[in-house]
mmCIF file of C-alpha atoms and ligand atoms in Angstrom:
data_model
loop_
_atom_site.group_PDB
_atom_site.id
_atom_site.type_symbol
_atom_site.label_atom_id
_atom_site.label_comp_id
_atom_site.label_asym_id
_atom_site.label_seq_id
_atom_site.Cartn_x
_atom_site.Cartn_y
_atom_site.Cartn_z
ATOM 1 C CA MET N 1 -24.852 7.726 -123.180
ATOM 2 C CA ASN N 2 -25.767 5.532 -126.345
ATOM 3 C CA TRP N 3 -24.243 8.321 -128.727
ATOM 4 C CA ASP N 4 -25.661 6.882 -131.814
ATOM 5 C CA GLN N 5 -29.709 7.010 -130.424
ATOM 6 C CA VAL N 6 -28.976 10.638 -130.342
ATOM 7 C CA PHE N 7 -26.939 11.475 -133.958
ATOM 8 C CA ALA N 8 -29.268 12.475 -136.680
ATOM 9 C CA SER N 9 -29.485 9.775 -139.472
ATOM 10 C CA ARG N 10 -26.717 12.103 -141.192
ATOM 11 C CA ALA N 11 -24.342 11.037 -139.158
ATOM 12 C CA SER N 12 -24.057 7.785 -140.314
ATOM 13 C CA ARG N 13 -23.216 9.073 -143.437
ATOM 14 C CA MET N 14 -20.036 10.984 -142.395
ATOM 15 C CA LYS N 15 -17.338 8.213 -141.831
ATOM 16 C CA ALA N 16 -13.698 8.612 -140.915
ATOM 17 C CA SER N 17 -11.688 6.771 -143.441
ATOM 18 C CA GLU N 18 -9.195 4.014 -143.057
ATOM 19 C CA ILE N 19 -6.844 5.051 -145.266
ATOM 20 C CA ARG N 20 -6.468 8.766 -142.779
ATOM 21 C CA GLU N 21 -5.479 6.086 -140.173
ATOM 22 C CA LEU N 22 -2.936 4.713 -142.395
ATOM 23 C CA LEU N 23 -1.914 7.769 -143.380
ATOM 24 C CA LYS N 24 -1.150 9.277 -139.389
ATOM 25 C CA LEU N 25 2.624 7.007 -139.905
ATOM 26 C CA LEU N 26 2.965 9.693 -142.737
ATOM 27 C CA ALA N 27 4.618 12.172 -139.374
ATOM 28 C CA GLN N 28 7.031 9.552 -138.990
ATOM 29 C CA PRO N 29 10.555 11.008 -140.562
ATOM 30 C CA ASP N 30 11.871 8.197 -142.800
ATOM 31 C CA ILE N 31 8.759 7.962 -145.431
ATOM 32 C CA ILE N 32 8.324 9.074 -148.451
ATOM 33 C CA SER N 33 5.128 10.388 -148.795
ATOM 34 C CA PHE N 34 3.254 11.737 -151.995
ATOM 35 C CA ALA N 35 0.367 11.475 -150.137
ATOM 36 C CA GLY N 36 -0.643 14.777 -149.323
ATOM 37 C CA GLY N 37 -2.271 16.752 -152.082
ATOM 38 C CA ILE N 38 -1.435 20.413 -150.314
ATOM 39 C CA PRO N 39 1.008 23.639 -151.414
ATOM 40 C CA ASP N 40 4.571 23.766 -150.676
ATOM 41 C CA PRO N 41 5.004 26.138 -147.595
ATOM 42 C CA ALA N 42 8.412 27.393 -149.055
ATOM 43 C CA LEU N 43 6.214 28.961 -152.256
ATOM 44 C CA PHE N 44 3.594 31.038 -149.674
ATOM 45 C CA PRO N 45 4.456 34.648 -150.464
ATOM 46 C CA ALA N 46 5.017 34.761 -146.748
ATOM 47 C CA ARG N 47 6.792 38.390 -147.251
ATOM 48 C CA ALA N 48 3.759 39.893 -148.961
ATOM 49 C CA PHE N 49 1.604 39.013 -146.426
ATOM 50 C CA GLN N 50 3.249 39.879 -143.580
ATOM 51 C CA ASP N 51 3.947 43.518 -145.137
ATOM 52 C CA ALA N 52 0.293 42.992 -145.849
ATOM 53 C CA TYR N 53 -1.015 42.065 -142.157
ATOM 54 C CA ALA N 54 1.217 44.770 -140.602
ATOM 55 C CA ALA N 55 -0.360 47.279 -143.081
ATOM 56 C CA VAL N 56 -4.075 46.376 -142.445
ATOM 57 C CA PHE N 57 -3.552 46.611 -138.636
ATOM 58 C CA ALA N 58 -1.384 50.115 -139.039
ATOM 59 C CA GLU N 59 -4.382 51.532 -141.039
ATOM 60 C CA ASN N 60 -7.217 49.801 -139.908
ATOM 61 C CA PRO N 61 -7.256 48.390 -136.984
ATOM 62 C CA GLY N 62 -10.748 48.700 -135.777
ATOM 63 C CA ALA N 63 -12.064 47.619 -138.915
ATOM 64 C CA ALA N 64 -9.516 44.498 -138.849
ATOM 65 C CA LEU N 65 -10.424 43.459 -135.764
ATOM 66 C CA GLN N 66 -14.733 43.781 -135.935
ATOM 67 C CA TYR N 67 -17.165 42.025 -137.626
ATOM 68 C CA SER N 68 -18.206 42.695 -141.336
ATOM 69 C CA VAL N 69 -20.557 41.390 -144.045
ATOM 70 C CA SER N 70 -21.527 38.000 -144.643
ATOM 71 C CA GLU N 71 -21.203 38.575 -148.128
ATOM 72 C CA GLY N 72 -17.170 39.404 -147.857
ATOM 73 C CA TYR N 73 -15.065 42.256 -147.714
ATOM 74 C CA PRO N 74 -16.388 44.555 -150.526
ATOM 75 C CA PRO N 75 -12.782 45.341 -151.979
ATOM 76 C CA LEU N 76 -12.117 41.821 -151.926
ATOM 77 C CA ARG N 77 -15.170 40.902 -154.005
ATOM 78 C CA ALA N 78 -14.460 43.766 -156.557
ATOM 79 C CA TRP N 79 -10.925 42.029 -157.110
ATOM 80 C CA LEU N 80 -12.727 38.551 -157.550
ATOM 81 C CA ALA N 81 -14.932 40.143 -160.002
ATOM 82 C CA ALA N 82 -12.824 41.923 -162.244
ATOM 83 C CA HIS N 83 -10.394 38.453 -162.331
ATOM 84 C CA MET N 84 -13.584 36.456 -163.036
ATOM 85 C CA ALA N 85 -13.907 38.828 -165.770
ATOM 86 C CA THR N 86 -10.047 37.975 -167.331
ATOM 87 C CA LEU N 87 -11.866 34.421 -167.121
ATOM 88 C CA GLY N 88 -14.427 35.126 -169.699
ATOM 89 C CA ILE N 89 -16.886 35.675 -166.951
ATOM 90 C CA PRO N 90 -17.523 39.191 -166.766
ATOM 91 C CA CYS N 91 -19.841 39.955 -163.264
ATOM 92 C CA THR N 92 -20.327 42.298 -160.367
ATOM 93 C CA ALA N 93 -19.832 41.556 -157.261
ATOM 94 C CA ASP N 94 -23.083 41.038 -156.037
ATOM 95 C CA ASN N 95 -22.566 38.175 -157.906
ATOM 96 C CA ILE N 96 -19.902 36.891 -155.316
ATOM 97 C CA LEU N 97 -20.129 35.389 -152.046
ATOM 98 C CA ILE N 98 -16.485 34.952 -150.150
ATOM 99 C CA THR N 99 -16.567 31.700 -148.128
ATOM 100 C CA SER N 100 -14.260 30.306 -145.651
ATOM 101 C CA GLY N 101 -11.980 27.878 -148.308
ATOM 102 C CA SER N 102 -13.820 26.453 -151.040
ATOM 103 C CA GLN N 103 -14.934 23.618 -148.644
ATOM 104 C CA GLN N 104 -17.217 25.856 -147.336
ATOM 105 C CA ALA N 105 -19.226 26.771 -150.692
ATOM 106 C CA LEU N 106 -19.092 22.510 -151.207
ATOM 107 C CA ASP N 107 -21.098 22.036 -148.377
ATOM 108 C CA TYR N 108 -23.572 25.122 -148.211
ATOM 109 C CA LEU N 109 -24.271 24.389 -151.818
ATOM 110 C CA GLY N 110 -25.071 20.706 -150.434
ATOM 111 C CA LYS N 111 -27.170 22.324 -147.794
ATOM 112 C CA LEU N 112 -28.958 24.650 -150.655
ATOM 113 C CA LEU N 113 -29.395 22.088 -152.885
ATOM 114 C CA LEU N 114 -29.997 18.740 -151.695
ATOM 115 C CA SER N 115 -32.945 17.362 -149.804
ATOM 116 C CA PRO N 116 -32.572 13.816 -148.596
ATOM 117 C CA GLY N 117 -32.951 10.987 -151.172
ATOM 118 C CA ASP N 118 -32.235 14.068 -154.209
ATOM 119 C CA THR N 119 -28.948 12.751 -156.938
ATOM 120 C CA ALA N 120 -26.362 14.413 -157.459
ATOM 121 C CA LEU N 121 -23.883 13.604 -160.444
ATOM 122 C CA VAL N 122 -20.183 12.974 -160.220
ATOM 123 C CA GLY N 123 -17.333 11.448 -161.824
ATOM 124 C CA TRP N 124 -15.951 8.407 -160.726
ATOM 125 C CA PRO N 125 -13.472 9.474 -159.228
ATOM 126 C CA THR N 126 -14.311 13.038 -157.523
ATOM 127 C CA TYR N 127 -12.906 14.955 -154.931
ATOM 128 C CA LEU N 128 -13.310 13.051 -151.476
ATOM 129 C CA GLY N 129 -14.206 16.452 -149.752
ATOM 130 C CA ALA N 130 -17.140 17.086 -152.347
ATOM 131 C CA LEU N 131 -18.273 13.881 -151.144
ATOM 132 C CA GLY N 132 -17.507 14.331 -147.651
ATOM 133 C CA ALA N 133 -19.607 17.913 -148.275
ATOM 134 C CA PHE N 134 -22.574 16.524 -150.092
ATOM 135 C CA ASN N 135 -23.122 13.253 -147.903
ATOM 136 C CA ALA N 136 -24.299 15.112 -144.459
ATOM 137 C CA TYR N 137 -27.006 15.824 -147.232
ATOM 138 C CA GLU N 138 -27.849 12.034 -147.947
ATOM 139 C CA PRO N 139 -27.596 12.582 -151.194
ATOM 140 C CA HIS N 140 -27.539 9.393 -153.749
ATOM 141 C CA TYR N 141 -24.856 9.402 -156.495
ATOM 142 C CA ASP N 142 -25.100 9.018 -160.438
ATOM 143 C CA ARG N 143 -22.144 8.851 -162.219
ATOM 144 C CA LEU N 144 -21.708 11.376 -164.628
ATOM 145 C CA ASP N 145 -20.104 10.524 -167.272
ATOM 146 C CA PRO N 146 -19.862 13.335 -170.782
ATOM 147 C CA GLU N 147 -18.391 10.438 -172.822
ATOM 148 C CA THR N 148 -21.334 8.341 -172.536
ATOM 149 C CA ASN N 149 -24.898 8.861 -174.442
ATOM 150 C CA ARG N 150 -26.910 8.239 -171.493
ATOM 151 C CA SER N 151 -29.979 9.668 -171.815
ATOM 152 C CA ALA N 152 -31.693 13.128 -169.088
ATOM 153 C CA ALA N 153 -34.441 10.593 -168.901
ATOM 154 C CA ASP N 154 -32.448 7.377 -167.949
ATOM 155 C CA TYR N 155 -30.669 10.255 -165.214
ATOM 156 C CA ALA N 156 -34.284 11.469 -164.601
ATOM 157 C CA GLU N 157 -36.000 8.585 -164.019
ATOM 158 C CA THR N 158 -33.051 6.757 -161.750
ATOM 159 C CA ALA N 159 -33.279 9.538 -159.443
ATOM 160 C CA ALA N 160 -37.253 9.105 -158.734
ATOM 161 C CA ALA N 161 -37.104 5.856 -158.820
ATOM 162 C CA LYS N 162 -34.975 6.524 -155.595
ATOM 163 C CA GLY N 163 -37.174 9.295 -154.233
ATOM 164 C CA GLY N 164 -35.305 11.836 -155.283
ATOM 165 C CA ARG N 165 -34.392 14.254 -158.491
ATOM 166 C CA VAL N 166 -31.098 15.194 -159.989
ATOM 167 C CA LYS N 167 -30.404 18.767 -158.641
ATOM 168 C CA PHE N 168 -26.653 19.526 -159.728
ATOM 169 C CA ALA N 169 -23.680 18.053 -161.223
ATOM 170 C CA TYR N 170 -20.205 18.905 -159.787
ATOM 171 C CA MET N 171 -17.291 18.671 -161.172
ATOM 172 C CA SER N 172 -13.537 19.686 -160.668
ATOM 173 C CA VAL N 173 -12.791 20.934 -164.215
ATOM 174 C CA ASP N 174 -8.516 22.157 -164.254
ATOM 175 C CA PHE N 175 -6.068 18.898 -163.044
ATOM 176 C CA ALA N 176 -8.865 17.492 -161.265
ATOM 177 C CA ASN N 177 -8.222 15.956 -158.079
ATOM 178 C CA PRO N 178 -7.365 13.336 -157.707
ATOM 179 C CA THR N 179 -6.796 12.426 -161.448
ATOM 180 C CA GLY N 180 -5.341 15.452 -162.584
ATOM 181 C CA ARG N 181 -6.917 15.300 -165.532
ATOM 182 C CA THR N 182 -9.084 18.838 -167.284
ATOM 183 C CA MET N 183 -12.796 18.590 -169.651
ATOM 184 C CA ASP N 184 -11.754 19.436 -172.258
ATOM 185 C CA ARG N 185 -14.490 22.128 -174.146
ATOM 186 C CA ALA N 186 -16.879 19.906 -176.045
ATOM 187 C CA ALA N 187 -17.484 17.671 -172.465
ATOM 188 C CA ARG N 188 -17.836 21.083 -170.437
ATOM 189 C CA GLU N 189 -20.801 21.823 -173.793
ATOM 190 C CA ARG N 190 -22.342 18.368 -173.001
ATOM 191 C CA VAL N 191 -22.393 18.893 -169.518
ATOM 192 C CA LEU N 192 -24.336 22.465 -169.581
ATOM 193 C CA GLU N 193 -26.907 20.478 -172.157
ATOM 194 C CA MET N 194 -27.158 17.616 -169.696
ATOM 195 C CA ALA N 195 -28.022 21.098 -166.959
ATOM 196 C CA ASP N 196 -30.523 22.219 -169.828
ATOM 197 C CA ASP N 197 -32.537 18.417 -170.052
ATOM 198 C CA LEU N 198 -32.858 18.347 -166.519
ATOM 199 C CA ASP N 199 -33.275 21.253 -165.093
ATOM 200 C CA MET N 200 -30.422 20.777 -162.739
ATOM 201 C CA ALA N 201 -27.248 23.453 -161.706
ATOM 202 C CA VAL N 202 -23.633 22.594 -162.379
ATOM 203 C CA ILE N 203 -20.844 22.912 -159.638
ATOM 204 C CA GLU N 204 -17.802 23.945 -161.072
ATOM 205 C CA ASP N 205 -14.816 23.406 -158.715
ATOM 206 C CA ALA N 206 -12.059 25.128 -160.177
ATOM 207 C CA ALA N 207 -10.027 24.807 -157.076
ATOM 208 C CA TYR N 208 -6.976 24.232 -159.622
ATOM 209 C CA GLN N 209 -7.253 26.708 -162.016
ATOM 210 C CA ALA N 210 -4.342 28.963 -162.316
ATOM 211 C CA LEU N 211 -2.127 26.142 -161.949
ATOM 212 C CA ARG N 212 -1.770 25.316 -165.984
ATOM 213 C CA TYR N 213 1.797 24.677 -166.921
ATOM 214 C CA ASP N 214 0.879 23.566 -170.227
ATOM 215 C CA GLY N 215 -1.621 23.507 -173.163
ATOM 216 C CA GLU N 216 -4.297 25.559 -174.084
ATOM 217 C CA ALA N 217 -6.571 27.199 -171.390
ATOM 218 C CA ILE N 218 -10.034 26.357 -171.614
ATOM 219 C CA PRO N 219 -13.022 28.648 -170.838
ATOM 220 C CA PRO N 220 -14.895 27.583 -167.324
ATOM 221 C CA ILE N 221 -17.824 26.125 -167.732
ATOM 222 C CA LEU N 222 -19.524 29.576 -166.432
ATOM 223 C CA ALA N 223 -17.782 31.587 -169.441
ATOM 224 C CA LEU N 224 -19.204 29.035 -171.645
ATOM 225 C CA GLU N 225 -22.462 29.197 -170.104
ATOM 226 C CA ILE N 226 -22.677 33.179 -170.196
ATOM 227 C CA ALA N 227 -21.916 33.041 -173.905
ATOM 228 C CA ARG N 228 -24.665 31.062 -174.521
ATOM 229 C CA ARG N 229 -27.481 32.834 -172.651
ATOM 230 C CA GLY N 230 -25.714 36.539 -172.785
ATOM 231 C CA SER N 231 -26.180 37.084 -168.756
ATOM 232 C CA ILE N 232 -24.562 35.576 -165.325
ATOM 233 C CA GLU N 233 -28.440 35.941 -164.031
ATOM 234 C CA GLU N 234 -29.502 32.900 -166.405
ATOM 235 C CA CYS N 235 -27.242 30.970 -165.758
ATOM 236 C CA ARG N 236 -27.124 27.901 -163.821
ATOM 237 C CA THR N 237 -23.660 27.030 -163.303
ATOM 238 C CA LEU N 238 -21.940 28.197 -159.787
ATOM 239 C CA TYR N 239 -17.970 28.689 -159.981
ATOM 240 C CA CYS N 240 -15.900 27.788 -156.520
ATOM 241 C CA GLY N 241 -12.914 29.407 -156.624
ATOM 242 C CA SER N 242 -10.094 29.365 -154.356
ATOM 243 C CA PHE N 243 -6.776 31.048 -153.317
ATOM 244 C CA SER N 244 -5.443 27.938 -151.442
ATOM 245 C CA LYS N 245 -3.185 26.852 -153.993
ATOM 246 C CA SER N 246 -2.391 29.968 -155.391
ATOM 247 C CA LEU N 247 -1.556 32.078 -152.400
ATOM 248 C CA ALA N 248 -2.021 30.623 -149.033
ATOM 249 C CA PRO N 249 -4.622 27.701 -147.934
ATOM 250 C CA GLY N 250 -4.073 28.904 -144.130
ATOM 251 C CA LEU N 251 -5.866 31.850 -144.714
ATOM 252 C CA ARG N 252 -9.062 30.067 -145.590
ATOM 253 C CA ILE N 253 -10.111 32.038 -148.927
ATOM 254 C CA GLY N 254 -12.510 30.698 -151.288
ATOM 255 C CA TRP N 255 -15.255 32.100 -152.809
ATOM 256 C CA VAL N 256 -18.134 31.604 -155.384
ATOM 257 C CA CYS N 257 -19.405 33.696 -158.524
ATOM 258 C CA GLY N 258 -23.087 32.796 -159.767
ATOM 259 C CA ALA N 259 -26.338 34.164 -160.435
ATOM 260 C CA GLN N 260 -27.364 36.767 -157.681
ATOM 261 C CA ARG N 261 -30.407 35.012 -156.764
ATOM 262 C CA ALA N 262 -28.470 32.008 -155.871
ATOM 263 C CA ILE N 263 -25.927 33.763 -154.135
ATOM 264 C CA ALA N 264 -28.489 35.863 -152.166
ATOM 265 C CA GLN N 265 -29.766 32.329 -150.804
ATOM 266 C CA MET N 266 -25.899 31.548 -149.773
ATOM 267 C CA VAL N 267 -25.481 34.482 -147.647
ATOM 268 C CA LEU N 268 -28.365 33.560 -145.537
ATOM 269 C CA LEU N 269 -27.001 29.923 -144.996
ATOM 270 C CA LYS N 270 -23.151 31.991 -144.520
ATOM 271 C CA GLN N 271 -24.986 34.102 -141.680
ATOM 272 C CA ALA N 272 -26.302 30.702 -140.092
ATOM 273 C CA GLY N 273 -23.214 29.054 -140.501
ATOM 274 C CA ASP N 274 -20.123 30.901 -139.318
ATOM 275 C CA LEU N 275 -21.428 34.859 -139.629
ATOM 276 C CA HIS N 276 -18.516 35.803 -142.448
ATOM 277 C CA THR N 277 -14.937 35.047 -143.083
ATOM 278 C CA THR N 278 -12.425 36.143 -141.103
ATOM 279 C CA THR N 279 -12.000 39.997 -141.453
ATOM 280 C CA ILE N 280 -8.592 40.163 -140.795
ATOM 281 C CA ASN N 281 -7.659 37.684 -143.601
ATOM 282 C CA GLN N 282 -9.866 38.896 -146.342
ATOM 283 C CA MET N 283 -8.400 42.545 -145.939
ATOM 284 C CA ALA N 284 -4.667 40.835 -146.383
ATOM 285 C CA MET N 285 -5.614 38.873 -149.061
ATOM 286 C CA ASP N 286 -7.513 41.918 -150.649
ATOM 287 C CA ARG N 287 -3.978 43.221 -150.364
ATOM 288 C CA VAL N 288 -1.677 40.528 -151.364
ATOM 289 C CA ALA N 289 -3.940 39.799 -154.263
ATOM 290 C CA ARG N 290 -3.617 43.024 -155.906
ATOM 291 C CA THR N 291 -0.137 42.909 -155.751
ATOM 292 C CA VAL N 292 1.612 39.840 -156.377
ATOM 293 C CA PHE N 293 -1.337 37.053 -157.864
ATOM 294 C CA ASP N 294 0.206 37.209 -161.226
ATOM 295 C CA ASP N 295 3.797 37.016 -160.623
ATOM 296 C CA HIS N 296 3.311 34.908 -157.972
ATOM 297 C CA VAL N 297 1.309 32.418 -159.736
ATOM 298 C CA ALA N 298 3.863 32.174 -162.585
ATOM 299 C CA GLY N 299 6.660 31.506 -160.260
ATOM 300 C CA LEU N 300 4.266 28.465 -158.443
ATOM 301 C CA ARG N 301 3.893 27.311 -162.527
ATOM 302 C CA ARG N 302 7.743 27.246 -163.375
ATOM 303 C CA THR N 303 8.359 25.332 -160.146
ATOM 304 C CA TYR N 304 5.931 22.771 -160.139
ATOM 305 C CA ALA N 305 5.917 22.221 -163.710
ATOM 306 C CA GLU N 306 9.365 21.147 -163.105
ATOM 307 C CA ARG N 307 8.307 18.856 -160.428
ATOM 308 C CA ARG N 308 5.560 17.182 -162.667
ATOM 309 C CA ASP N 309 7.968 16.690 -165.585
ATOM 310 C CA HIS N 310 10.311 14.700 -163.219
ATOM 311 C CA MET N 311 7.749 12.577 -162.073
ATOM 312 C CA LEU N 312 6.246 11.673 -165.124
ATOM 313 C CA ALA N 313 10.158 11.069 -165.958
ATOM 314 C CA ALA N 314 10.188 8.781 -163.188
ATOM 315 C CA LEU N 315 7.161 6.825 -163.534
ATOM 316 C CA GLU N 316 8.216 5.863 -167.236
ATOM 317 C CA ARG N 317 11.724 4.969 -165.919
ATOM 318 C CA HIS N 318 10.632 3.225 -163.032
ATOM 319 C CA MET N 319 7.453 1.380 -163.362
ATOM 320 C CA PRO N 320 6.688 -1.847 -164.813
ATOM 321 C CA LYS N 321 3.901 -2.654 -167.681
ATOM 322 C CA GLY N 322 0.954 -2.820 -166.948
ATOM 323 C CA VAL N 323 0.554 0.007 -165.048
ATOM 324 C CA THR N 324 -0.500 3.421 -166.793
ATOM 325 C CA TRP N 325 -1.434 7.327 -165.504
ATOM 326 C CA THR N 326 -2.310 10.851 -166.236
ATOM 327 C CA LYS N 327 -0.043 13.453 -167.815
ATOM 328 C CA PRO N 328 -1.443 16.303 -166.221
ATOM 329 C CA GLU N 329 -0.958 19.701 -167.742
ATOM 330 C CA GLY N 330 -1.578 21.560 -163.990
ATOM 331 C CA GLY N 331 -2.233 21.291 -160.898
ATOM 332 C CA MET N 332 -0.760 18.429 -158.084
ATOM 333 C CA PHE N 333 -1.587 15.176 -158.865
ATOM 334 C CA VAL N 334 -0.938 11.864 -161.326
ATOM 335 C CA TRP N 335 -3.154 9.232 -161.432
ATOM 336 C CA LEU N 336 -2.333 5.421 -161.322
ATOM 337 C CA THR N 337 -4.000 3.065 -162.890
ATOM 338 C CA LEU N 338 -2.595 -0.458 -161.884
ATOM 339 C CA PRO N 339 -3.615 -4.409 -163.050
ATOM 340 C CA PRO N 340 -6.951 -4.773 -162.155
ATOM 341 C CA GLN N 341 -6.009 -7.091 -159.351
ATOM 342 C CA VAL N 342 -4.222 -4.496 -157.289
ATOM 343 C CA ASP N 343 -5.807 -3.232 -154.663
ATOM 344 C CA GLY N 344 -4.795 0.507 -153.964
ATOM 345 C CA ALA N 345 -5.324 -0.178 -150.200
ATOM 346 C CA ASP N 346 -3.453 -3.127 -149.677
ATOM 347 C CA LEU N 347 -0.162 -1.905 -151.802
ATOM 348 C CA LEU N 348 -0.142 1.585 -149.595
ATOM 349 C CA ALA N 349 -0.359 -0.702 -146.139
ATOM 350 C CA GLN N 350 3.081 -3.135 -148.065
ATOM 351 C CA SER N 351 4.461 0.337 -149.166
ATOM 352 C CA LEU N 352 4.877 1.956 -145.687
ATOM 353 C CA LYS N 353 6.362 -1.791 -144.547
ATOM 354 C CA THR N 354 8.707 -1.997 -146.893
ATOM 355 C CA GLN N 355 9.048 0.637 -148.642
ATOM 356 C CA ARG N 356 8.356 3.679 -146.223
ATOM 357 C CA VAL N 357 6.761 5.321 -149.120
ATOM 358 C CA ALA N 358 2.735 7.228 -148.877
ATOM 359 C CA PHE N 359 0.613 7.902 -151.600
ATOM 360 C CA VAL N 360 -3.338 7.491 -151.543
ATOM 361 C CA PRO N 361 -4.931 4.340 -152.993
ATOM 362 C CA GLY N 362 -7.829 5.864 -155.162
ATOM 363 C CA GLY N 363 -10.943 3.478 -154.131
ATOM 364 C CA ALA N 364 -12.207 6.061 -151.553
ATOM 365 C CA PHE N 365 -12.954 8.614 -154.417
ATOM 366 C CA PHE N 366 -15.521 6.352 -156.489
ATOM 367 C CA ALA N 367 -18.566 7.056 -154.833
ATOM 368 C CA ASP N 368 -20.039 3.130 -155.571
ATOM 369 C CA GLY N 369 -16.639 1.845 -154.310
ATOM 370 C CA SER N 370 -14.836 0.452 -157.337
ATOM 371 C CA GLY N 371 -11.952 1.860 -158.630
ATOM 372 C CA CYS N 372 -9.523 -0.320 -155.805
ATOM 373 C CA ASN N 373 -6.913 -0.567 -158.914
ATOM 374 C CA THR N 374 -6.166 3.116 -158.742
ATOM 375 C CA LEU N 375 -3.747 5.548 -156.674
ATOM 376 C CA ARG N 376 -3.109 9.038 -156.371
ATOM 377 C CA LEU N 377 0.551 10.751 -156.609
ATOM 378 C CA SER N 378 1.001 14.304 -155.508
ATOM 379 C CA PHE N 379 3.852 16.187 -156.847
ATOM 380 C CA SER N 380 3.819 19.225 -155.445
ATOM 381 C CA LEU N 381 5.727 18.722 -152.205
ATOM 382 C CA ALA N 382 9.127 16.868 -153.191
ATOM 383 C CA ASP N 383 12.320 17.524 -154.281
ATOM 384 C CA LYS N 384 13.733 16.300 -157.601
ATOM 385 C CA ALA N 385 15.868 13.060 -155.636
ATOM 386 C CA THR N 386 12.824 12.132 -153.773
ATOM 387 C CA ILE N 387 10.624 11.875 -156.296
ATOM 388 C CA ASP N 388 13.019 9.920 -157.984
ATOM 389 C CA GLU N 389 13.557 7.761 -155.131
ATOM 390 C CA GLY N 390 10.607 7.257 -154.046
ATOM 391 C CA ILE N 391 9.050 6.262 -157.839
ATOM 392 C CA ARG N 392 12.107 4.044 -158.200
ATOM 393 C CA ARG N 393 11.017 2.375 -154.416
ATOM 394 C CA LEU N 394 7.493 2.284 -155.789
ATOM 395 C CA GLY N 395 8.038 0.532 -159.037
ATOM 396 C CA LEU N 396 10.156 -1.807 -157.265
ATOM 397 C CA LEU N 397 6.951 -2.795 -155.105
ATOM 398 C CA LEU N 398 4.440 -3.237 -158.119
ATOM 399 C CA ALA N 399 6.975 -4.844 -160.182
ATOM 400 C CA ALA N 400 7.082 -7.530 -156.901
HETATM 401 N N1 LIG H 1 -12.043 21.257 -154.785
HETATM 402 C C1 LIG H 1 -10.906 20.587 -154.708
HETATM 403 C C2 LIG H 1 -10.613 19.810 -156.065
HETATM 404 C C3 LIG H 1 -9.604 20.137 -153.732
HETATM 405 O O1 LIG H 1 -8.477 19.587 -154.085
HETATM 406 C C4 LIG H 1 -9.379 21.263 -152.431
HETATM 407 C C5 LIG H 1 -9.115 21.003 -151.785
HETATM 408 N N2 LIG H 1 -7.903 20.059 -151.231
HETATM 409 C C6 LIG H 1 -11.190 22.168 -152.990
HETATM 410 C C7 LIG H 1 -11.960 21.902 -153.045
HETATM 411 C C8 LIG H 1 -10.804 22.584 -150.773
HETATM 412 O O2 LIG H 1 -10.095 23.793 -151.040
HETATM 413 P P1 LIG H 1 -10.228 24.980 -149.532
HETATM 414 O O3 LIG H 1 -11.643 24.758 -148.864
HETATM 415 O O4 LIG H 1 -8.912 25.522 -149.583
HETATM 416 O O5 LIG H 1 -10.249 26.013 -151.215
#
C-alpha cells in the first residue's frame, strides 16, 4: 500500500519532530529533564478528585455514564461563566463551550476559521501544539509582532498574495509557552486594534492564566475588548482556558469563551468531532472546581514560584557570558537565548550524551525555521537539588 497516495494534502503538513525522537531518551533514569512542560503530579488534588468521583457515582451514576450535551455539563459551564466574570469577562453559560482540553479548542478554531491558503498571525516563537493544530488546515503563517509598526494593509496584502486572507491572530498571553513572557496591556490593546483593521478573530490562549507568582495581573484581551465594546456578543476575541495547569490535565477539560455566534458554530464541530467531553470527568471537575480551586491554585503558586526562583538563581550562578534568559512572572518556563552560532538541537544531542540533561531546543517553536539558538527550560517538575545540578551541567557544556 502506498499510503502517501491516499493521504490528504493536509497530512504532509503533519510532521513528527526529530526532537520527539531525542526526547524518548527521557525515560532513562539518570537523565535530568527540564524538557517536559507538565504539572507536578505530586501536586494534583487527588483526594478531592477521589471524593468527587465517589460522590458522582453515589448520587447520579446514570447521568455520569450517559451521553450528554455537546456544549458541556451545564453546572460546570455556569461555574466557568462566574469564574470568567472574576477575570473581568461578564458572560453567561451560553458563551462557554467545554472542550477536551484547550488543545481541542485550538483544533476546532483552526477548522472553523482557516481555509487552505489563509493566513494565521502567530508569534515567533509560538506554542508548538498550536502550530500542530493549525497546520492541518493548511494555513500560511505571518509574524505577529505588536512591537513593530507594520501596517494592517501590509499584512492584508501579504496574505492576499498567498491566496487567502488573514483570519486570526493567536497568542499565548500569560507566561507563554515557550518563552515565559507575558504580553503587557499596551500590546494587548494593539492586537485589538490590528484585529479591527484586519477584520480578523483573536485567539487568546490563557492556559497558564492562574499561575501568576508575582507582578500585577493584566486583564485578558477579551476583558479589554468587552470594556471597549460593552458586550461579549460584539467581541472578536475567543478565550481558550484550561484546567490542565491548575487542577489536572488527565481529565482533559478546557473551555472556549466568546460571542454566542462563534460558540454555537463550535458546538457543531464538537458534535461532529466527539459529541461531548467525557460526562463523568466534567461532573467530577465541577465538584472539585467549586470546592478547592482557589485554595489549590494558591498552593501551586507558592511551590512553583520557589522552583522558578531557584532556577533563575542557578542560571545566574552557572551560565557563561553571552547567554540570556527570560524572568517569567508565572507559568512553567524559562527561555534561553544562546550565542548565535550555538544550535539548540545540536546542544541537546551533546547534552544528552555528555551531561545527561534534557531541555527542548527552541527552533521548532518558530514557524519560519529561525530561532535555532534558543531553548526552553521547564521548572515545574524538578526539586531544588536537581535544578542546581542540571543547570550546573548545562552551564559547563555551554562554557565549553
Ligand atoms: N496552550 C498552551 C500554551 C499549552 O502550553 C498547552 C499544553 N501544554 C495547551 C494549550 C493545551 O493544554 P490542554 O489541552 O491540556 O488544555
